[in-house]
């Protein structure tokens, strides 16, 4: 039994419109993408510009001592170890491999600097240059750098080279991870898309309230009320 037909009708209309818009949001109306995918790509492209730390990290790398170090690295597999050898050799290191174990001798500043060069190429979406260097996929190459840096951090700490370990981890977290995650995304300034960003935020608030009022009017029209 409907207690308040006007309230119930208003709620029904609000919920019907809410569902129509919800269906539209999930349709590929935005250059082949649905609304959520479009906004996700938009916010990723805007955040990419503010997530750039490669130049800052490179400055930290240049503070490392220039003497060579020998590190024992345990890689995730023999295949990964084999693929990681050319990364380190092109960075000027001497590398020995025994299964998934690598013995690396070289200048840490030079190795990390070369790694940052690859991260820069990936951040600039120039994956073909990375593939040309190593002869296999660019994302696999960057993931191997990430694994090498993780193993380096462990080995450096064992040798009590804490400054070098900290900087190696910084390269991994702020340069390699960022370049890998944002690869293929074109950076945009928020000022260039301010209107779309503002609309999306206002729409989110209004759409959420819209749903709440629709449900409230339906229930009140039906005769259900909250009592204290």
PDB file of C-alpha atoms in Angstrom:
ATOM      1  CA  UNK A   1       0.000   0.000   0.000  1.00  0.00           C
ATOM      2  CA  UNK A   2       1.450   3.414  -1.047  1.00  0.00           C
ATOM      3  CA  UNK A   3       1.189   5.899   1.804  1.00  0.00           C
ATOM      4  CA  UNK A   4       2.262   8.990  -0.160  1.00  0.00           C
ATOM      5  CA  UNK A   5       1.832   8.684  -3.914  1.00  0.00           C
ATOM      6  CA  UNK A   6       3.570  11.998  -4.660  1.00  0.00           C
ATOM      7  CA  UNK A   7       6.693  11.046  -2.661  1.00  0.00           C
ATOM      8  CA  UNK A   8       6.694   7.565  -4.128  1.00  0.00           C
ATOM      9  CA  UNK A   9       6.331   8.911  -7.673  1.00  0.00           C
ATOM     10  CA  UNK A  10       9.193  11.386  -7.165  1.00  0.00           C
ATOM     11  CA  UNK A  11      11.438   8.636  -5.824  1.00  0.00           C
ATOM     12  CA  UNK A  12      10.499   6.340  -8.700  1.00  0.00           C
ATOM     13  CA  UNK A  13      11.362   9.013 -11.260  1.00  0.00           C
ATOM     14  CA  UNK A  14      14.679   9.808  -9.548  1.00  0.00           C
ATOM     15  CA  UNK A  15      15.665   6.132  -9.426  1.00  0.00           C
ATOM     16  CA  UNK A  16      14.617   5.544 -13.055  1.00  0.00           C
ATOM     17  CA  UNK A  17      16.748   8.483 -14.203  1.00  0.00           C
ATOM     18  CA  UNK A  18      19.593   7.283 -11.983  1.00  0.00           C
ATOM     19  CA  UNK A  19      19.518   3.843 -13.654  1.00  0.00           C
ATOM     20  CA  UNK A  20      19.365   5.341 -17.168  1.00  0.00           C
ATOM     21  CA  UNK A  21      22.454   7.454 -16.484  1.00  0.00           C
ATOM     22  CA  UNK A  22      24.189   4.483 -14.837  1.00  0.00           C
ATOM     23  CA  UNK A  23      23.612   2.384 -17.967  1.00  0.00           C
ATOM     24  CA  UNK A  24      24.933   5.254 -20.114  1.00  0.00           C
ATOM     25  CA  UNK A  25      28.058   5.505 -17.961  1.00  0.00           C
ATOM     26  CA  UNK A  26      28.903   1.880 -18.720  1.00  0.00           C
ATOM     27  CA  UNK A  27      28.381   2.261 -22.465  1.00  0.00           C
ATOM     28  CA  UNK A  28      31.377   2.975 -24.785  1.00  0.00           C
ATOM     29  CA  UNK A  29      30.340   6.559 -25.510  1.00  0.00           C
ATOM     30  CA  UNK A  30      33.717   8.219 -24.925  1.00  0.00           C
ATOM     31  CA  UNK A  31      35.999   7.381 -27.872  1.00  0.00           C
ATOM     32  CA  UNK A  32      35.246   3.683 -27.462  1.00  0.00           C
ATOM     33  CA  UNK A  33      35.561   3.775 -23.664  1.00  0.00           C
ATOM     34  CA  UNK A  34      32.892   3.833 -21.023  1.00  0.00           C
ATOM     35  CA  UNK A  35      32.658   6.698 -18.545  1.00  0.00           C
ATOM     36  CA  UNK A  36      34.677   5.015 -15.808  1.00  0.00           C
ATOM     37  CA  UNK A  37      37.470   4.051 -18.219  1.00  0.00           C
ATOM     38  CA  UNK A  38      37.522   7.570 -19.657  1.00  0.00           C
ATOM     39  CA  UNK A  39      37.838   9.198 -16.236  1.00  0.00           C
ATOM     40  CA  UNK A  40      40.386   6.624 -15.100  1.00  0.00           C
ATOM     41  CA  UNK A  41      42.556   7.404 -18.151  1.00  0.00           C
ATOM     42  CA  UNK A  42      42.070  11.130 -17.595  1.00  0.00           C
ATOM     43  CA  UNK A  43      43.151  11.076 -13.950  1.00  0.00           C
ATOM     44  CA  UNK A  44      46.081   8.760 -14.758  1.00  0.00           C
ATOM     45  CA  UNK A  45      47.308  11.161 -17.443  1.00  0.00           C
ATOM     46  CA  UNK A  46      46.991  14.127 -15.071  1.00  0.00           C
ATOM     47  CA  UNK A  47      48.741  12.331 -12.205  1.00  0.00           C
ATOM     48  CA  UNK A  48      51.618  11.214 -14.459  1.00  0.00           C
ATOM     49  CA  UNK A  49      53.061  14.699 -14.616  1.00  0.00           C
ATOM     50  CA  UNK A  50      53.122  15.032 -10.834  1.00  0.00           C
ATOM     51  CA  UNK A  51      54.707  11.576 -10.376  1.00  0.00           C
ATOM     52  CA  UNK A  52      57.967  12.431 -12.177  1.00  0.00           C
ATOM     53  CA  UNK A  53      60.997  12.069  -9.882  1.00  0.00           C
ATOM     54  CA  UNK A  54      63.706  10.781 -12.248  1.00  0.00           C
ATOM     55  CA  UNK A  55      65.754  14.005 -12.289  1.00  0.00           C
ATOM     56  CA  UNK A  56      65.587  14.258  -8.487  1.00  0.00           C
ATOM     57  CA  UNK A  57      66.655  10.630  -8.082  1.00  0.00           C
ATOM     58  CA  UNK A  58      69.486  11.109 -10.596  1.00  0.00           C
ATOM     59  CA  UNK A  59      70.878  13.886  -8.397  1.00  0.00           C
ATOM     60  CA  UNK A  60      70.903  11.473  -5.441  1.00  0.00           C
ATOM     61  CA  UNK A  61      72.649   8.792  -7.514  1.00  0.00           C
ATOM     62  CA  UNK A  62      75.443  11.223  -8.357  1.00  0.00           C
ATOM     63  CA  UNK A  63      76.296  11.512  -4.647  1.00  0.00           C
ATOM     64  CA  UNK A  64      77.445   7.868  -4.495  1.00  0.00           C
ATOM     65  CA  UNK A  65      81.122   6.981  -4.234  1.00  0.00           C
ATOM     66  CA  UNK A  66      82.820   6.129  -7.514  1.00  0.00           C
ATOM     67  CA  UNK A  67      84.574   2.957  -6.303  1.00  0.00           C
ATOM     68  CA  UNK A  68      83.444  -0.425  -7.650  1.00  0.00           C
ATOM     69  CA  UNK A  69      81.441  -2.880  -5.566  1.00  0.00           C
ATOM     70  CA  UNK A  70      80.874  -6.612  -5.965  1.00  0.00           C
ATOM     71  CA  UNK A  71      77.346  -7.815  -5.295  1.00  0.00           C
ATOM     72  CA  UNK A  72      75.769 -11.262  -5.234  1.00  0.00           C
ATOM     73  CA  UNK A  73      72.236 -11.099  -6.585  1.00  0.00           C
ATOM     74  CA  UNK A  74      69.589 -13.809  -6.397  1.00  0.00           C
ATOM     75  CA  UNK A  75      67.072 -13.449  -9.206  1.00  0.00           C
ATOM     76  CA  UNK A  76      63.622 -14.963  -9.418  1.00  0.00           C
ATOM     77  CA  UNK A  77      64.528 -17.519 -12.083  1.00  0.00           C
ATOM     78  CA  UNK A  78      67.305 -18.560 -14.426  1.00  0.00           C
ATOM     79  CA  UNK A  79      65.482 -16.891 -17.321  1.00  0.00           C
ATOM     80  CA  UNK A  80      65.285 -13.608 -15.439  1.00  0.00           C
ATOM     81  CA  UNK A  81      68.938 -13.878 -14.465  1.00  0.00           C
ATOM     82  CA  UNK A  82      69.906 -14.482 -18.105  1.00  0.00           C
ATOM     83  CA  UNK A  83      67.811 -11.531 -19.279  1.00  0.00           C
ATOM     84  CA  UNK A  84      69.300  -9.279 -16.590  1.00  0.00           C
ATOM     85  CA  UNK A  85      72.915  -9.878 -17.662  1.00  0.00           C
ATOM     86  CA  UNK A  86      72.802  -7.490 -20.683  1.00  0.00           C
ATOM     87  CA  UNK A  87      71.139  -4.784 -18.573  1.00  0.00           C
ATOM     88  CA  UNK A  88      74.072  -4.753 -16.188  1.00  0.00           C
ATOM     89  CA  UNK A  89      76.787  -5.257 -18.800  1.00  0.00           C
ATOM     90  CA  UNK A  90      75.545  -2.313 -20.871  1.00  0.00           C
ATOM     91  CA  UNK A  91      75.751  -0.299 -17.641  1.00  0.00           C
ATOM     92  CA  UNK A  92      79.474  -1.079 -17.526  1.00  0.00           C
ATOM     93  CA  UNK A  93      79.406  -3.887 -14.961  1.00  0.00           C
ATOM     94  CA  UNK A  94      81.170  -7.241 -15.107  1.00  0.00           C
ATOM     95  CA  UNK A  95      78.632 -10.008 -14.637  1.00  0.00           C
ATOM     96  CA  UNK A  96      78.954 -13.708 -13.900  1.00  0.00           C
ATOM     97  CA  UNK A  97      75.941 -16.021 -13.855  1.00  0.00           C
ATOM     98  CA  UNK A  98      75.375 -19.387 -12.225  1.00  0.00           C
ATOM     99  CA  UNK A  99      71.750 -20.420 -12.626  1.00  0.00           C
ATOM    100  CA  UNK A 100      69.654 -17.678 -11.054  1.00  0.00           C
ATOM    101  CA  UNK A 101      72.651 -16.232  -9.187  1.00  0.00           C
ATOM    102  CA  UNK A 102      74.479 -13.166 -10.517  1.00  0.00           C
ATOM    103  CA  UNK A 103      77.854 -11.841  -9.406  1.00  0.00           C
ATOM    104  CA  UNK A 104      78.053  -8.186 -10.369  1.00  0.00           C
ATOM    105  CA  UNK A 105      81.119  -5.944 -10.131  1.00  0.00           C
ATOM    106  CA  UNK A 106      80.786  -2.337 -11.130  1.00  0.00           C
ATOM    107  CA  UNK A 107      80.267   1.286 -10.231  1.00  0.00           C
ATOM    108  CA  UNK A 108      76.913   1.740  -8.491  1.00  0.00           C
ATOM    109  CA  UNK A 109      76.459   5.323  -9.668  1.00  0.00           C
ATOM    110  CA  UNK A 110      77.012   4.273 -13.278  1.00  0.00           C
ATOM    111  CA  UNK A 111      74.716   1.224 -13.024  1.00  0.00           C
ATOM    112  CA  UNK A 112      71.916   3.182 -11.375  1.00  0.00           C
ATOM    113  CA  UNK A 113      72.362   6.072 -13.816  1.00  0.00           C
ATOM    114  CA  UNK A 114      72.008   3.690 -16.750  1.00  0.00           C
ATOM    115  CA  UNK A 115      68.896   2.202 -15.148  1.00  0.00           C
ATOM    116  CA  UNK A 116      67.454   5.713 -14.873  1.00  0.00           C
ATOM    117  CA  UNK A 117      68.095   6.218 -18.595  1.00  0.00           C
ATOM    118  CA  UNK A 118      65.875   3.207 -19.325  1.00  0.00           C
ATOM    119  CA  UNK A 119      63.256   4.462 -16.876  1.00  0.00           C
ATOM    120  CA  UNK A 120      63.265   7.831 -18.656  1.00  0.00           C
ATOM    121  CA  UNK A 121      62.713   6.153 -22.028  1.00  0.00           C
ATOM    122  CA  UNK A 122      59.761   4.202 -20.609  1.00  0.00           C
ATOM    123  CA  UNK A 123      58.334   7.293 -18.905  1.00  0.00           C
ATOM    124  CA  UNK A 124      58.495   9.007 -22.298  1.00  0.00           C
ATOM    125  CA  UNK A 125      56.677   5.990 -23.827  1.00  0.00           C
ATOM    126  CA  UNK A 126      59.709   5.160 -25.998  1.00  0.00           C
ATOM    127  CA  UNK A 127      59.583   1.431 -25.348  1.00  0.00           C
ATOM    128  CA  UNK A 128      60.975   0.585 -28.798  1.00  0.00           C
ATOM    129  CA  UNK A 129      64.337   2.062 -27.771  1.00  0.00           C
ATOM    130  CA  UNK A 130      64.448  -0.224 -24.715  1.00  0.00           C
ATOM    131  CA  UNK A 131      63.476  -3.263 -26.783  1.00  0.00           C
ATOM    132  CA  UNK A 132      66.186  -2.421 -29.318  1.00  0.00           C
ATOM    133  CA  UNK A 133      68.795  -2.376 -26.529  1.00  0.00           C
ATOM    134  CA  UNK A 134      68.052  -5.802 -25.109  1.00  0.00           C
ATOM    135  CA  UNK A 135      66.168  -7.728 -27.775  1.00  0.00           C
ATOM    136  CA  UNK A 136      63.066  -8.472 -25.719  1.00  0.00           C
ATOM    137  CA  UNK A 137      59.931  -6.693 -24.448  1.00  0.00           C
ATOM    138  CA  UNK A 138      60.389  -3.290 -22.887  1.00  0.00           C
ATOM    139  CA  UNK A 139      58.097  -3.964 -19.914  1.00  0.00           C
ATOM    140  CA  UNK A 140      59.938  -7.217 -19.193  1.00  0.00           C
ATOM    141  CA  UNK A 141      63.238  -5.300 -19.295  1.00  0.00           C
ATOM    142  CA  UNK A 142      61.996  -2.706 -16.827  1.00  0.00           C
ATOM    143  CA  UNK A 143      60.592  -5.402 -14.551  1.00  0.00           C
ATOM    144  CA  UNK A 144      64.017  -7.088 -14.628  1.00  0.00           C
ATOM    145  CA  UNK A 145      65.597  -3.787 -13.582  1.00  0.00           C
ATOM    146  CA  UNK A 146      63.115  -3.661 -10.695  1.00  0.00           C
ATOM    147  CA  UNK A 147      64.110  -7.189  -9.638  1.00  0.00           C
ATOM    148  CA  UNK A 148      67.825  -6.376  -9.966  1.00  0.00           C
ATOM    149  CA  UNK A 149      67.411  -3.304  -7.759  1.00  0.00           C
ATOM    150  CA  UNK A 150      65.472  -5.298  -5.174  1.00  0.00           C
ATOM    151  CA  UNK A 151      68.276  -7.890  -5.054  1.00  0.00           C
ATOM    152  CA  UNK A 152      70.872  -5.090  -4.917  1.00  0.00           C
ATOM    153  CA  UNK A 153      69.172  -3.524  -1.918  1.00  0.00           C
ATOM    154  CA  UNK A 154      69.437  -6.834  -0.047  1.00  0.00           C
ATOM    155  CA  UNK A 155      73.081  -7.412  -1.025  1.00  0.00           C
ATOM    156  CA  UNK A 156      74.145  -3.840  -0.229  1.00  0.00           C
ATOM    157  CA  UNK A 157      72.591  -3.998   3.231  1.00  0.00           C
ATOM    158  CA  UNK A 158      74.475  -7.225   3.927  1.00  0.00           C
ATOM    159  CA  UNK A 159      77.685  -5.317   3.132  1.00  0.00           C
ATOM    160  CA  UNK A 160      76.504  -2.410   5.330  1.00  0.00           C
ATOM    161  CA  UNK A 161      76.436  -0.111   2.288  1.00  0.00           C
ATOM    162  CA  UNK A 162      73.339   1.550   3.646  1.00  0.00           C
ATOM    163  CA  UNK A 163      73.514   4.777   1.646  1.00  0.00           C
ATOM    164  CA  UNK A 164      73.859   2.904  -1.639  1.00  0.00           C
ATOM    165  CA  UNK A 165      71.032   0.544  -0.606  1.00  0.00           C
ATOM    166  CA  UNK A 166      68.753   3.493   0.180  1.00  0.00           C
ATOM    167  CA  UNK A 167      69.443   5.113  -3.185  1.00  0.00           C
ATOM    168  CA  UNK A 168      69.000   1.825  -5.072  1.00  0.00           C
ATOM    169  CA  UNK A 169      65.606   1.435  -3.408  1.00  0.00           C
ATOM    170  CA  UNK A 170      64.784   5.029  -4.323  1.00  0.00           C
ATOM    171  CA  UNK A 171      65.571   4.317  -7.976  1.00  0.00           C
ATOM    172  CA  UNK A 172      63.337   1.242  -7.804  1.00  0.00           C
ATOM    173  CA  UNK A 173      60.379   2.954  -6.121  1.00  0.00           C
ATOM    174  CA  UNK A 174      60.423   6.470  -7.570  1.00  0.00           C
ATOM    175  CA  UNK A 175      61.772   5.875 -11.075  1.00  0.00           C
ATOM    176  CA  UNK A 176      61.375   2.283 -12.257  1.00  0.00           C
ATOM    177  CA  UNK A 177      57.977   1.604 -10.668  1.00  0.00           C
ATOM    178  CA  UNK A 178      56.600   4.950 -11.814  1.00  0.00           C
ATOM    179  CA  UNK A 179      57.856   4.517 -15.376  1.00  0.00           C
ATOM    180  CA  UNK A 180      56.450   0.971 -15.510  1.00  0.00           C
ATOM    181  CA  UNK A 181      53.032   1.940 -14.143  1.00  0.00           C
ATOM    182  CA  UNK A 182      52.608   4.997 -16.370  1.00  0.00           C
ATOM    183  CA  UNK A 183      54.036   3.439 -19.539  1.00  0.00           C
ATOM    184  CA  UNK A 184      51.750   4.117 -22.500  1.00  0.00           C
ATOM    185  CA  UNK A 185      49.919   6.991 -20.781  1.00  0.00           C
ATOM    186  CA  UNK A 186      50.262  10.500 -22.209  1.00  0.00           C
ATOM    187  CA  UNK A 187      50.815  13.118 -19.511  1.00  0.00           C
ATOM    188  CA  UNK A 188      48.413  16.070 -19.331  1.00  0.00           C
ATOM    189  CA  UNK A 189      48.315  19.216 -17.220  1.00  0.00           C
ATOM    190  CA  UNK A 190      45.263  19.573 -15.001  1.00  0.00           C
ATOM    191  CA  UNK A 191      44.894  23.181 -16.198  1.00  0.00           C
ATOM    192  CA  UNK A 192      44.236  21.884 -19.724  1.00  0.00           C
ATOM    193  CA  UNK A 193      41.376  19.648 -18.537  1.00  0.00           C
ATOM    194  CA  UNK A 194      40.168  21.674 -15.567  1.00  0.00           C
ATOM    195  CA  UNK A 195      36.592  21.916 -16.856  1.00  0.00           C
ATOM    196  CA  UNK A 196      36.241  18.130 -17.264  1.00  0.00           C
ATOM    197  CA  UNK A 197      37.836  17.466 -13.873  1.00  0.00           C
ATOM    198  CA  UNK A 198      35.568  19.982 -12.112  1.00  0.00           C
ATOM    199  CA  UNK A 199      32.474  18.579 -13.831  1.00  0.00           C
ATOM    200  CA  UNK A 200      33.380  14.996 -12.871  1.00  0.00           C
ATOM    201  CA  UNK A 201      33.823  15.935  -9.202  1.00  0.00           C
ATOM    202  CA  UNK A 202      30.555  17.888  -9.044  1.00  0.00           C
ATOM    203  CA  UNK A 203      28.734  15.121 -10.901  1.00  0.00           C
ATOM    204  CA  UNK A 204      30.026  12.512  -8.442  1.00  0.00           C
ATOM    205  CA  UNK A 205      28.622  14.463  -5.478  1.00  0.00           C
ATOM    206  CA  UNK A 206      25.302  15.254  -7.172  1.00  0.00           C
ATOM    207  CA  UNK A 207      24.867  11.705  -8.474  1.00  0.00           C
ATOM    208  CA  UNK A 208      25.490  10.238  -5.022  1.00  0.00           C
ATOM    209  CA  UNK A 209      22.934  12.604  -3.424  1.00  0.00           C
ATOM    210  CA  UNK A 210      20.531  11.870  -6.281  1.00  0.00           C
ATOM    211  CA  UNK A 211      20.584   8.155  -5.384  1.00  0.00           C
ATOM    212  CA  UNK A 212      20.128   8.915  -1.689  1.00  0.00           C
ATOM    213  CA  UNK A 213      17.114  11.175  -2.203  1.00  0.00           C
ATOM    214  CA  UNK A 214      15.599   8.703  -4.668  1.00  0.00           C
ATOM    215  CA  UNK A 215      15.791   5.855  -2.150  1.00  0.00           C
ATOM    216  CA  UNK A 216      14.522   8.094   0.662  1.00  0.00           C
ATOM    217  CA  UNK A 217      11.484   9.274  -1.339  1.00  0.00           C
ATOM    218  CA  UNK A 218      10.639   5.726  -2.394  1.00  0.00           C
ATOM    219  CA  UNK A 219      10.670   4.435   1.167  1.00  0.00           C
ATOM    220  CA  UNK A 220       8.811   7.433   2.594  1.00  0.00           C
ATOM    221  CA  UNK A 221       6.216   7.197  -0.151  1.00  0.00           C
ATOM    222  CA  UNK A 222       5.831   3.540   0.647  1.00  0.00           C
ATOM    223  CA  UNK A 223       5.200   4.444   4.273  1.00  0.00           C
ATOM    224  CA  UNK A 224       8.561   3.489   5.812  1.00  0.00           C
ATOM    225  CA  UNK A 225      10.056   6.145   8.088  1.00  0.00           C
ATOM    226  CA  UNK A 226      12.940   6.317  10.533  1.00  0.00           C
ATOM    227  CA  UNK A 227      11.740   6.785  14.091  1.00  0.00           C
ATOM    228  CA  UNK A 228      13.780   7.777  17.153  1.00  0.00           C
TER     229      UNK A 228
END
